[in-house]
Amino acid sequence: MAQGGGRGAEDPGGAAPAPGAAPASSAAPASGAEAAPESALSTLVPPTIAHFIGRRPHLRALHRAAEALFLERPTCVLVRGGAGMGKSALIHHFLMGLRRDKGPVVLRGRCAIGATESYKAFGGVMESLCRFLRRVSAEEAERLLPRDVRALVRVFPALSRVPAVASAPRVSESPDAQELRQRCFAALRLLLWRIAERSPLVMAIEDLQFIDADSVALLLELTRPPDAPAMMFLGSYRTEDVDASAPLRALLDGMGAARPAPAATEPASLGLEWAPPPLRDGELRQIEVGPLLPLEAEELALALLFARDEGTRARADAIARASGGNPRLLGELVRDAQEPAGDVGARGDAAWERALGARLHRLPEQALRLLEVIAVAGEPIDAAVAARAAKVDGEERAPAMAHLRAEDLIVARPAGEGELVEASHDLVRASVVGRLGPEQLAARHRRLARALEALGTADAETLSRHWLGAGDGARAGRLAAVAAEQAAEALAFERAARLYELALGLLPRGADLPEAERRALEVRCADALVDAGKGAEAARLYAAAAEGDDSARSLDLRRRAAEQYLRSGHIDEGLEHVRAVLAAFGLSFPETPRRALVALLLHRAELRLRGLRFRERPEAEVRPEDLARIDACWTVTVGLSAVDMVRSAEFSARALLLALRAGEPYRIGRALAFEASSACMIGSPGRARAEELVAAVRALAERLDSPHLLGLSMMVSGMLEAFTAGRWRAASDWYERADEVLRDRCAGVAWELATTQLMTSWMRYYRGQIDALARTMPAVLRGAEQRGDRYAAAIFGAQAAWVSLASDDVAAARGAVAGALSRWTTSGFHLEHFVGLLGETYVDRYAGRAGAALRRLAEAWPKIEGSMLLMMQNSRVMAHVERASTALAAAEGAVEPEPLIQAALRDAAALARERTAWSDPFVPLLRAGAAELRGERDEAIAQLEAAAAGFDVADMPLYAAAARRQAGELLGGEKGLQRILVADAVMARERIKSPARWAAMLAPGFGRR
């Protein structure tokens, strides 16, 4: 095991090893290696690493994981253990061996406790990436770079130093911050994917216990299946810090790695390792690094004591026992034992504090002051700044730095014309800081702040942290506000929100922060929280900013609070604010769905009578209160669109009437688009009206040159094709075009983009594109969760059940549905509840529990009817299909099947009245199951053939395959086998593991026992 086990850095000054340290390792990397330059590997390595004792099972586990690189499969490995156990040394030793054997590209970094950069886990990774891109030829670098590399530069400016990046053509930049961040994430994912195609790729990030929330979001996006870059991600974290680090817990949960760490006393050299169930295209492993075994600890102590006589062996044994197998503590005890007053009687933390304390006491005064400043900095700091803050100047600086390096208390690495220094291990940093009294600590922070300000290049967050440590809250608060703006500009939304909150907390009302400025800060903080996907928290801040403000802006803030509450699924709080905003405008809120329906019918009658005529007026000529009234109705329209479609449609019609009276064309087009979508949901009877409205929206979009209206018109055109004609392919094309316009040319369109994603997902669902769902679902679900969209998260989660059933994983399918429903409110009955109910029904039918599914449907049916969801044709069709299918599946095992058969046929008759191309084939499919249950096999086969042909026309291949497969089973012989093989080939393309069970789920009634 390496003596220090710390993070370390290369030692450009060539300082001699500390007392008791071994010479520099003969395994040190050669500079200039093509695959992994020395700077990519050695900058984080303790200079005293020379011995590596034990850990063989751990190295074997790491090398087994690395084999995935050469199978072009992604793999994630998390190395965990207590402080000082040698995680960094293990990773370094592994990477050096991997580099010698296989020559990978290594991108290495770590998280520092005091680092203030946005996406701080990726600082070192980006430096390594820049070196790699500068080293390859210009032509190769251009081939590797993604189209949106400029978006990546906005978050990681260091990349602009790469010539190929600096000369990359500019592409249109989305004005929407959330979309721009997604593009940045996608660009880095694609860049890593291309590098991994070129050669083996390892990304190593240490000290994940200090990771920030924005880095977590990026890291999860880079490693998520499917089709993740075929790289090895290697991370490390301290197990004792899991409970205290919310971002680390979020990372572990996101990777599926959150489980209690084993006891620290478990023998680590047994290679404790576990792997959760494999991902679709990769795997995750965790490797526990615990104490060295007693013999290994003694061997390390002997190696560091440079002797093998009996007296030295006795001392080594005592040191090994006192260290408890902790390599870092063992090294400290070896140093202490070589001093005249050395003592190895203490154990554990007491031994560490005693040994390090004695060494600190022996330091020259200038070296100690310098170390204290470096430790308080908490991150790599310019050596000149540290010396200035410590008042170690001139000829004193070089000897003090050399002494600290020789004692293995700091590490240094070149940075431009100077060098960056930091504590050699976080244990050293924490111990040094912990020995400072409150006044001493404040003084060090103050000196650092002044030295950094004198330098003139320090970032605002670093200065804020040090002024806060110095006790100057007002100055720290103002700097935090500046830092928050910078973080928002860098698309680090979580960091921006945290910094705004810090500023609000540090700047009390009054002279330091006038009320108007405070409200402005609250609004900017709320905006950052919206971008970070924390809608409910944003809503509370919008509401707080509105308090005590009697201006029109107050009502707008209340409207935004209502919007965020509704979008994040906090229905009761959202409706409370909605009612207050509407009341301020003299508008009413229908308290029941039936009242909303009556109001909707009246509004639409008025629209029919007056038509869509209006006298156009520019926005500046319309009274602000009239515009605000229209916008309030639009907020309710959008906020309730995925919850209560009747009330949503009522406010849409109300918004359209108000907009037509005001004459403001953009708001008219917006309301027309939603009216068109409502007409589409009626189904085929609403097609003519929807076409008329879509044409009006498109005309306004072209005349006003409005990308938003254009995107809305395309989105509604997709709904028109899907829900009035069942033309799924044409609908998908429209959604794709809408998505492109909205992403590239619009801002603040999270709802619209979520809707296009949701509709695209439904098209795949109807068309049976299970493999496409599997590949896109993780990204869209993560996106929904990141923006706090509970609606989309609930619906995408329920659809994920199909993906799990395709893999024949019933437990995962149940978990997907349960997880989707857990994201949603238990009050009322909304579209999310309906989709979750359908998901539960599929799972139960697949698992052979049709009776339970039928009882659940019967209990829920009155709620479905009361929710008015059956007014929408597609919901009505699927409700009848699933109830009839479940009745037939239940009849397969019923003693008296006839009542169930008749119930299914009643639903089939209801479907026959719908008369749409996509619902018509369900009628013969259901009749076929009924005929087979009654013993009418020839009729069943004929109906199955008719159903398959109808589903072919409707572009629903999985339903067609299910019908053909069931027909093949009934026919038997060569003809039957041919149909089965054709059906199974269709299902195989979608990676359906059990075609027979899948067919029984979609086409029940053929398993009579």
Short mmCIF file of C-alpha atoms in Angstrom, two decimals, residues 7 109-117 120-122 205-212 377-380 422 426 429 465 495:
data_model
loop_
_atom_site.label_atom_id
_atom_site.label_comp_id
_atom_site.label_asym_id
_atom_site.label_seq_id
_atom_site.Cartn_x
_atom_site.Cartn_y
_atom_site.Cartn_z
CA ARG A 7 -4.32 12.86 -3.35
CA GLY A 109 -9.85 15.04 -11.65
CA ARG A 110 -11.24 15.34 -8.18
CA CYS A 111 -13.60 17.43 -6.06
CA ALA A 112 -12.12 19.83 -3.52
CA ILE A 113 -14.11 20.82 -0.46
CA GLY A 114 -13.61 24.53 -1.05
CA ALA A 115 -13.72 24.58 -4.85
CA THR A 116 -16.05 27.27 -6.14
CA GLU A 117 -16.06 26.61 -9.87
CA LYS A 120 -16.36 21.44 -9.91
CA ALA A 121 -16.05 17.66 -10.30
CA PHE A 122 -15.07 18.24 -13.94
CA ILE A 205 -12.95 11.56 -10.38
CA GLU A 206 -11.90 11.30 -6.74
CA ASP A 207 -13.39 12.67 -3.51
CA LEU A 208 -16.97 12.51 -4.72
CA GLN A 209 -18.10 13.30 -1.18
CA PHE A 210 -17.43 16.94 -2.13
CA ILE A 211 -19.32 16.82 -5.44
CA ASP A 212 -21.89 19.51 -6.23
CA ALA A 377 -8.26 27.88 1.47
CA GLY A 378 -9.70 24.38 1.09
CA GLU A 379 -8.81 24.14 -2.59
CA PRO A 380 -5.71 24.52 -4.79
CA GLU A 422 -2.99 22.49 -1.34
CA ASP A 426 -8.11 16.16 3.50
CA ARG A 429 -6.52 20.02 5.98
CA ARG A 465 -16.65 32.34 1.23
CA ARG A 495 -25.20 26.45 -7.58
#
